[in-house]
mmCIF file of C-alpha atoms and ligand atoms in Angstrom:
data_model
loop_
_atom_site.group_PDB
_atom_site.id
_atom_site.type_symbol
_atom_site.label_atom_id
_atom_site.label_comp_id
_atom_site.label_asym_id
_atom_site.label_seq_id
_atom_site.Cartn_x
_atom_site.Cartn_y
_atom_site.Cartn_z
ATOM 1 C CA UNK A 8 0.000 0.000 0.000
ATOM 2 C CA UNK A 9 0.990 3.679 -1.260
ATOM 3 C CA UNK A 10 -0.634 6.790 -0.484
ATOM 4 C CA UNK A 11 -0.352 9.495 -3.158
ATOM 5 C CA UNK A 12 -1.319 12.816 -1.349
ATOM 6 C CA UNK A 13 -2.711 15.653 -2.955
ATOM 7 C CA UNK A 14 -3.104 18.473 -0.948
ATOM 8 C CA UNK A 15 -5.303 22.129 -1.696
ATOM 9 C CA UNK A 16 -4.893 24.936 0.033
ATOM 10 C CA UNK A 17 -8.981 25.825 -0.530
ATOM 11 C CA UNK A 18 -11.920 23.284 -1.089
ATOM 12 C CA UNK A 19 -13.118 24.663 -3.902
ATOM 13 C CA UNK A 20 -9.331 23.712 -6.015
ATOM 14 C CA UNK A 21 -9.679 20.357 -4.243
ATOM 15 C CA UNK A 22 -13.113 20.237 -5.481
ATOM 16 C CA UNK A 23 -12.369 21.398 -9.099
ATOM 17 C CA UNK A 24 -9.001 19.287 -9.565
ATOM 18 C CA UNK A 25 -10.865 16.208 -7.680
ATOM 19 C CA UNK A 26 -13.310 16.264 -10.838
ATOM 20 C CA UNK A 27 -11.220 16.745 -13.081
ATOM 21 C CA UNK A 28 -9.073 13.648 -11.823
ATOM 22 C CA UNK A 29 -12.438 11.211 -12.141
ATOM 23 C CA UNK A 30 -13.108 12.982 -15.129
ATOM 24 C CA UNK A 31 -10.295 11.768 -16.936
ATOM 25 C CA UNK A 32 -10.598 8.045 -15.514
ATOM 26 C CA UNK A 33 -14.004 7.252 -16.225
ATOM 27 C CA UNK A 34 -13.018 8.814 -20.469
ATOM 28 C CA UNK A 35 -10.042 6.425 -20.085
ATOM 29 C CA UNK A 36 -12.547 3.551 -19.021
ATOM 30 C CA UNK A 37 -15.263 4.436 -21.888
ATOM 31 C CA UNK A 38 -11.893 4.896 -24.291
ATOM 32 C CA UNK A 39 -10.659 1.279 -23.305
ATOM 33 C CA UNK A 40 -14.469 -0.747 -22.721
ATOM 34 C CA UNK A 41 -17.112 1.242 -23.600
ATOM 35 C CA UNK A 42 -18.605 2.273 -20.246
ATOM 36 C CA UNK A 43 -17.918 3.572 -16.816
ATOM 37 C CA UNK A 44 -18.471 2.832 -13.247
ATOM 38 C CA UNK A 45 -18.028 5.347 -10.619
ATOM 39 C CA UNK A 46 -19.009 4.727 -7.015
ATOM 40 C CA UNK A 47 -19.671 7.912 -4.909
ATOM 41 C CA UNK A 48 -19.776 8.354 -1.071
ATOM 42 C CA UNK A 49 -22.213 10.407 0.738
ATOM 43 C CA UNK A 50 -22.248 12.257 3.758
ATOM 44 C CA UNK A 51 -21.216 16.574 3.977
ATOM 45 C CA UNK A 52 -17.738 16.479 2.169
ATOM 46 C CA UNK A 53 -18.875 15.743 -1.407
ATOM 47 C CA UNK A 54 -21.108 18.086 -2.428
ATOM 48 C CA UNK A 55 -18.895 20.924 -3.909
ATOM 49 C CA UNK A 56 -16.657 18.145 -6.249
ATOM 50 C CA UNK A 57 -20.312 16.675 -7.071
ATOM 51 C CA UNK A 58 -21.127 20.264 -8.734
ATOM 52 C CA UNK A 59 -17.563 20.586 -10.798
ATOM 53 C CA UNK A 60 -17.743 17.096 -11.396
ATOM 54 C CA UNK A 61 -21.369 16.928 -13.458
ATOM 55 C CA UNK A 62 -20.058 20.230 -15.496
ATOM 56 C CA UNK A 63 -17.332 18.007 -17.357
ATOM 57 C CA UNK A 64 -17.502 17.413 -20.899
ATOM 58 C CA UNK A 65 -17.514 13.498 -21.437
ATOM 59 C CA UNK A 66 -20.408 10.842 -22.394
ATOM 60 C CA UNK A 67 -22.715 10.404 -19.383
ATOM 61 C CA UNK A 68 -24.654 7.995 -20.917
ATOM 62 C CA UNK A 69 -21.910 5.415 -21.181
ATOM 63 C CA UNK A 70 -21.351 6.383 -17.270
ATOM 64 C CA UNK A 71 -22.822 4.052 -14.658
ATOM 65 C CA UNK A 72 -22.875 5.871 -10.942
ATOM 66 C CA UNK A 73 -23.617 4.433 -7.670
ATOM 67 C CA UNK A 74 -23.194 4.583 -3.897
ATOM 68 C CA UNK A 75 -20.641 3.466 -1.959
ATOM 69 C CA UNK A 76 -22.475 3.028 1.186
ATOM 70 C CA UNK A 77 -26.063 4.298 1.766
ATOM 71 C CA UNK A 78 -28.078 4.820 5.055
ATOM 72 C CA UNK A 79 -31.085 2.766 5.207
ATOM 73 C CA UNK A 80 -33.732 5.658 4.546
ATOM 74 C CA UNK A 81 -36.030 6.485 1.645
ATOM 75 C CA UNK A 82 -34.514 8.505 -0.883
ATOM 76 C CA UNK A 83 -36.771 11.358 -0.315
ATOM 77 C CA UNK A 84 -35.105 11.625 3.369
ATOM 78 C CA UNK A 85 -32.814 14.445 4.305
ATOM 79 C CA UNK A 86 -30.053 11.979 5.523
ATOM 80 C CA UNK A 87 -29.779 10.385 2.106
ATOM 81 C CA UNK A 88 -27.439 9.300 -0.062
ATOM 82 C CA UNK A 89 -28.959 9.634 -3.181
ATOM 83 C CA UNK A 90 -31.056 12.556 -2.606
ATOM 84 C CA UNK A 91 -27.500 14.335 -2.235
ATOM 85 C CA UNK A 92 -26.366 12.133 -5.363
ATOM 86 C CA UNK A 93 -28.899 12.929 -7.071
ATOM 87 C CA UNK A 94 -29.673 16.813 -6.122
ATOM 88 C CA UNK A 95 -25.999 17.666 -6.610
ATOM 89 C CA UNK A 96 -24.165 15.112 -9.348
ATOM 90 C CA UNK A 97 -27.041 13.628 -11.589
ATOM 91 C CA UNK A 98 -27.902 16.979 -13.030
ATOM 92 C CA UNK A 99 -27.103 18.984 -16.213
ATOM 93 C CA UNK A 100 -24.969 16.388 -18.223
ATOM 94 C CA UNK A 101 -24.246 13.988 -15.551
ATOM 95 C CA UNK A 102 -28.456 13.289 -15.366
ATOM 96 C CA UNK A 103 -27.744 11.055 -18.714
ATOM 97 C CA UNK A 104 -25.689 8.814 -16.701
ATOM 98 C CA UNK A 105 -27.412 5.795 -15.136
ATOM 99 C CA UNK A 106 -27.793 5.766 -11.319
ATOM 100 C CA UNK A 107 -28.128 2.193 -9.696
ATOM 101 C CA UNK A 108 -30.107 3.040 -5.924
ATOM 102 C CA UNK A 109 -28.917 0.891 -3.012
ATOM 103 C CA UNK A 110 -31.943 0.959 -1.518
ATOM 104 C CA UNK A 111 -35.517 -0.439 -1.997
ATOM 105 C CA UNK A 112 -38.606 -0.946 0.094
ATOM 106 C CA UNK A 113 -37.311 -3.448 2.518
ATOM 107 C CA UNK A 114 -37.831 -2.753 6.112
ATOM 108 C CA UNK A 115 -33.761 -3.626 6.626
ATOM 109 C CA UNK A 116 -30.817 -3.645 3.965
ATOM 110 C CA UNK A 117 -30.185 -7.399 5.094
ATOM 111 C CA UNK A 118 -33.456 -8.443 3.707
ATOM 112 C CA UNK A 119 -33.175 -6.252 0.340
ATOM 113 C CA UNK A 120 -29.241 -7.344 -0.391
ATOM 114 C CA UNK A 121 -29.839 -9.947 -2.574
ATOM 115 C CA UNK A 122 -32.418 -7.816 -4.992
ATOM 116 C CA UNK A 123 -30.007 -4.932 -4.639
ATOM 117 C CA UNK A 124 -27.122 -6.692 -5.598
ATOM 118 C CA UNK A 125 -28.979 -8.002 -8.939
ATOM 119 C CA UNK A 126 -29.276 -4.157 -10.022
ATOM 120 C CA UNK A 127 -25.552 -3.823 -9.909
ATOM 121 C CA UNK A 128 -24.935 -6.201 -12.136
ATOM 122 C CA UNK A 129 -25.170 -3.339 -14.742
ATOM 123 C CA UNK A 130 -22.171 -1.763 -13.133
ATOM 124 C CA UNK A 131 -18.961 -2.557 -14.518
ATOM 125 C CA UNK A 132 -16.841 -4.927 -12.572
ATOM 126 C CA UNK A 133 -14.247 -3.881 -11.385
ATOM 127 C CA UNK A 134 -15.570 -0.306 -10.079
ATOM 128 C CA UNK A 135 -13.479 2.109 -12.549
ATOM 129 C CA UNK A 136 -13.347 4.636 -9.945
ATOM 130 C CA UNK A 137 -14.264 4.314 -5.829
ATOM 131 C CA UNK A 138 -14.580 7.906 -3.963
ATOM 132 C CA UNK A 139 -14.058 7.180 -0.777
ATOM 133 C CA UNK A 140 -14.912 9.564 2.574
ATOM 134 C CA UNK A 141 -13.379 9.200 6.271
ATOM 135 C CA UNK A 142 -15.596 9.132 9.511
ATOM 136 C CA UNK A 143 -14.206 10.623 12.639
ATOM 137 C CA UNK A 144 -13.933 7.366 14.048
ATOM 138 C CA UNK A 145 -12.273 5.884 11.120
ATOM 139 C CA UNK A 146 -14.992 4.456 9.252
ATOM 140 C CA UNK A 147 -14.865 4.461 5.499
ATOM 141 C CA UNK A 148 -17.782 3.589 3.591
ATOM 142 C CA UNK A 149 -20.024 1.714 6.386
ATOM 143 C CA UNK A 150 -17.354 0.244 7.230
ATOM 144 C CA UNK A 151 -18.010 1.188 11.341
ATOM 145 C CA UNK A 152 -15.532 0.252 13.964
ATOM 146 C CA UNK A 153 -16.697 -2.546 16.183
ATOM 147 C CA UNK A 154 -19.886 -2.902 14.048
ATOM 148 C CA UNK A 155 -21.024 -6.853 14.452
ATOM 149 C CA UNK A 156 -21.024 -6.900 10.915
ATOM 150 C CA UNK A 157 -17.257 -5.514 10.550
ATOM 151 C CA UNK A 158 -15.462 -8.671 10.430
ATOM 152 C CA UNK A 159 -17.967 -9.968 7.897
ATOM 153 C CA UNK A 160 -18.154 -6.977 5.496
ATOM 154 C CA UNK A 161 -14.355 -6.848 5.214
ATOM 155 C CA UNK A 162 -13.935 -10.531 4.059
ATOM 156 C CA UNK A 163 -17.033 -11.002 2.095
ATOM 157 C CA UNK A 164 -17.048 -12.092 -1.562
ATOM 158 C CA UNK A 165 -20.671 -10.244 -1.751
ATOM 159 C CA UNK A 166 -20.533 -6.901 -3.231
ATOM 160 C CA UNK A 167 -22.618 -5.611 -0.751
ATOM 161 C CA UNK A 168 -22.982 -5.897 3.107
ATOM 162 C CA UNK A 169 -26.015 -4.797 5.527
ATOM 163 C CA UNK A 170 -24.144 -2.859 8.866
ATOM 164 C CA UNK A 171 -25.331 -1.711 11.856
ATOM 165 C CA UNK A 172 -23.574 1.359 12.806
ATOM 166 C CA UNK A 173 -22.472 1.163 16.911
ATOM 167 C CA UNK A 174 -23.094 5.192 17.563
ATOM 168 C CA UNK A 175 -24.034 6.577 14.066
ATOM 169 C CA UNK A 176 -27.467 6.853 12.635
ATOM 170 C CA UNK A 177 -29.486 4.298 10.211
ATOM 171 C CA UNK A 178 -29.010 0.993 9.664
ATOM 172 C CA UNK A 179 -26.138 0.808 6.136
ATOM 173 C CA UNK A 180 -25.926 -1.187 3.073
ATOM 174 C CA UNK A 181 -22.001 -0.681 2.047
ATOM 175 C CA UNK A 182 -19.825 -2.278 -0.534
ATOM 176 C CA UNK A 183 -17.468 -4.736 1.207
ATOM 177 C CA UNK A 184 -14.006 -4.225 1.378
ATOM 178 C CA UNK A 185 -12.953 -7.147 -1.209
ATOM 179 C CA UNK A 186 -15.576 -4.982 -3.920
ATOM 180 C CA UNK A 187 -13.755 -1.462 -2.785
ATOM 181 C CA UNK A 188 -10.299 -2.652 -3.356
ATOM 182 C CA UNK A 189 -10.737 -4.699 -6.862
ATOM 183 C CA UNK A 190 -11.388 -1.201 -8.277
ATOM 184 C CA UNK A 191 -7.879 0.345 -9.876
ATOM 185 C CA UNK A 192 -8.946 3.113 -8.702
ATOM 186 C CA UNK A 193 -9.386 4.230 -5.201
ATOM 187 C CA UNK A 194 -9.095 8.119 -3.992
ATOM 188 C CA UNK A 195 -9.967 9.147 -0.474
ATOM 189 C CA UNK A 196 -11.587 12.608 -0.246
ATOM 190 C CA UNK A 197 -11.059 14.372 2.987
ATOM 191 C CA UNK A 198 -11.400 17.730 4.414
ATOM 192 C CA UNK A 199 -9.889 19.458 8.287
ATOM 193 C CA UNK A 200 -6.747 19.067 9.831
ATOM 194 C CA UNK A 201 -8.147 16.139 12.341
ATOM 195 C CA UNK A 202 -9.155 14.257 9.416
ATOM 196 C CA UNK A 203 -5.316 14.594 8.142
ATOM 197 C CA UNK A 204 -3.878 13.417 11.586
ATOM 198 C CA UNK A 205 -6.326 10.536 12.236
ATOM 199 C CA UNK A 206 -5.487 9.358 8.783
ATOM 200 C CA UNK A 207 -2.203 9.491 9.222
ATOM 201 C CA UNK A 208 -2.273 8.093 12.443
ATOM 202 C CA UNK A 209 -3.774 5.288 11.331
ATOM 203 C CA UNK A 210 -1.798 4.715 8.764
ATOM 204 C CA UNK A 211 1.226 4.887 10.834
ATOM 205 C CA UNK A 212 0.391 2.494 13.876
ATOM 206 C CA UNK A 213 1.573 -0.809 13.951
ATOM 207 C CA UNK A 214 -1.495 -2.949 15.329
ATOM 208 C CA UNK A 215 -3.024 -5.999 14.507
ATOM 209 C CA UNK A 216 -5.289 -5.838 12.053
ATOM 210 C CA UNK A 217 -9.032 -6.410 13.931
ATOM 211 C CA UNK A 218 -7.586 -3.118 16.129
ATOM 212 C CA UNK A 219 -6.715 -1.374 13.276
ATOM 213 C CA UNK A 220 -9.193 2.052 11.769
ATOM 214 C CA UNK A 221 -11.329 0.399 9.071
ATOM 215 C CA UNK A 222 -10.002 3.277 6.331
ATOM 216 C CA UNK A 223 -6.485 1.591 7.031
ATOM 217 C CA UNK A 224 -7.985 -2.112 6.516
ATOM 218 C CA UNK A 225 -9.163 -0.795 3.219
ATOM 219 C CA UNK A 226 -6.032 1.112 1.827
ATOM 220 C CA UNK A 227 -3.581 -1.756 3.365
ATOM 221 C CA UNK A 228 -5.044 -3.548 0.425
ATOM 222 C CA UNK A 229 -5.214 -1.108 -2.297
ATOM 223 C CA UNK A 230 -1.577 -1.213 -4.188
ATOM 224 C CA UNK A 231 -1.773 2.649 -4.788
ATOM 225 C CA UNK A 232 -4.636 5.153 -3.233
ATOM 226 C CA UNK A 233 -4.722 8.980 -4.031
ATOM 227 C CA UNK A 234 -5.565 11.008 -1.145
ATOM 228 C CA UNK A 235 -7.407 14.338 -1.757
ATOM 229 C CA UNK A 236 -7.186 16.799 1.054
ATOM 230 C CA UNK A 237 -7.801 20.902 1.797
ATOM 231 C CA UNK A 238 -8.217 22.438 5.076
HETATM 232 C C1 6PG B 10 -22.030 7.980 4.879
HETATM 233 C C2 6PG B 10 -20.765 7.915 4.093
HETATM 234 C C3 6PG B 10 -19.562 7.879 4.972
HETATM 235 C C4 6PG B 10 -18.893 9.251 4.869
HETATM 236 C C5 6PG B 10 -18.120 9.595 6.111
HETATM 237 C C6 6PG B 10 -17.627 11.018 6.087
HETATM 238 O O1 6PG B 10 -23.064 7.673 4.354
HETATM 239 O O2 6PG B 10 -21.986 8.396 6.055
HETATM 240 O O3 6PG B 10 -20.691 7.516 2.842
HETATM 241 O O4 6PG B 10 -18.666 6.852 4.792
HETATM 242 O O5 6PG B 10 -18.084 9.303 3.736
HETATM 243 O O6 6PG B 10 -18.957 9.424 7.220
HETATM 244 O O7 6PG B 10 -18.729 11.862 6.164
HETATM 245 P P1 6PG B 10 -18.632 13.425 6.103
HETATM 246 O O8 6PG B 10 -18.223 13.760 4.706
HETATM 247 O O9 6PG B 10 -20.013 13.895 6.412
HETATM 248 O O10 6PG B 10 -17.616 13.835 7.119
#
């Protein structure tokens, strides 16, 4: 494992050079097969590179988009994924893209994995491009520390595992770690000076690995990440 650091002195060049970046990959990917997949995270940090990103010039329609982790709510719910997705990236050019939900009518994601994981069979596999965010705590994706369904979700040959999240909000469906780190492609997109240290810290200690930040289990198996950070 490598860690290529970028670093921004404002969001908004982050933001812009962050697009630009998957920009670029998912052409390559139509260039090379014919389509894209892009997986997106959720939560505050994206929204600004969602806006630059939808602006670039490239074929949506050959681009297939979906979540990396979602919180079990309806996508009409403020806490969404996809209503963010959806309100911020799917829009102007980027709306001819196709968007694959992770989320159906299910009362819990364990009951709706299996139908879920049928619809993203239309994304190419590998993932072209994985965006991933960091948690305070260390989480990537819903990837939670100490979740019951940690252990599970980082060895699975699924693409998709349900978590329960030990202090955050909503139940999760998440891609597992084995689906994150097949893609050749894996940027982490963080923002704040604690975000910097914890990530650093983590990716400094020497601990065995069921002690270890989930973000670390995932780049400890990714040959070469990009890390995107600003203040
Ligand atoms: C989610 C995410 C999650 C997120 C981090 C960082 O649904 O919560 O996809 O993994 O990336 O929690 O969230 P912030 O960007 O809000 O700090």
């Amino acid at each position: 494992m490598s860690l290529q650091w970028h670093e921004f002195s404002t969001k908004e060049a982050l933001d812009q050079q962050l697009a630009t970046t998957i920009a670029n990959e998912l052409k390559q990917a139509i260039a090379q097969r014919g389509s894209a997949g892009l997986a997106v995270s959720g939560g505050r940090t994206p929204a600004g590179m969602f806006k630059a990103l939808r602006a670039s010039d490239l074929d949506w329609s050959r681009v297939v988009i979906t979540l990396v982790d979602e919180r079990w709510v309806q996508p009409d719910h403020a806490d969404s994924n996809e209503r963010l997705t959806r309100d911020k990236l799917l829009q102007d050019g980027a709306a001819a893209a196709t968007f694959i939900s992770l989320v159906n009518l299910a009362a819990t994601p364990h009951e709706a994995q299996p139908e879920i994981e049928a619809r993203l069979a239309a994304l190419p596999n590998p993932i072209d491009v994985v965006i991933l965010g960091m948690g305070d705590d260390g989480h990537t994706a819903s990837l939670f520390p100490n979740a019951a369904e940690l252990e599970a979700a980082c060895a699975s040959t699924a693409l998709l595992a349900a978590v329960t999240p030990p202090a955050a909000p909503h139940q999760r469906i998440t891609l597992t770690l084995p689906t994150i780190v097949k893609s050749p492609k894996v940027i982490v997109h963080i923002t704040g000076e604690g975000k910097k240290t914890l990530l650093q810290n983590a990716m400094a200690a020497n601990v065995a690995v069921n002690e270890q930040y989930p973000i670390r289990r995932v780049l400890d198996q990714v040959a070469l990440a990009d890390v995107f950070w600003a203040a």
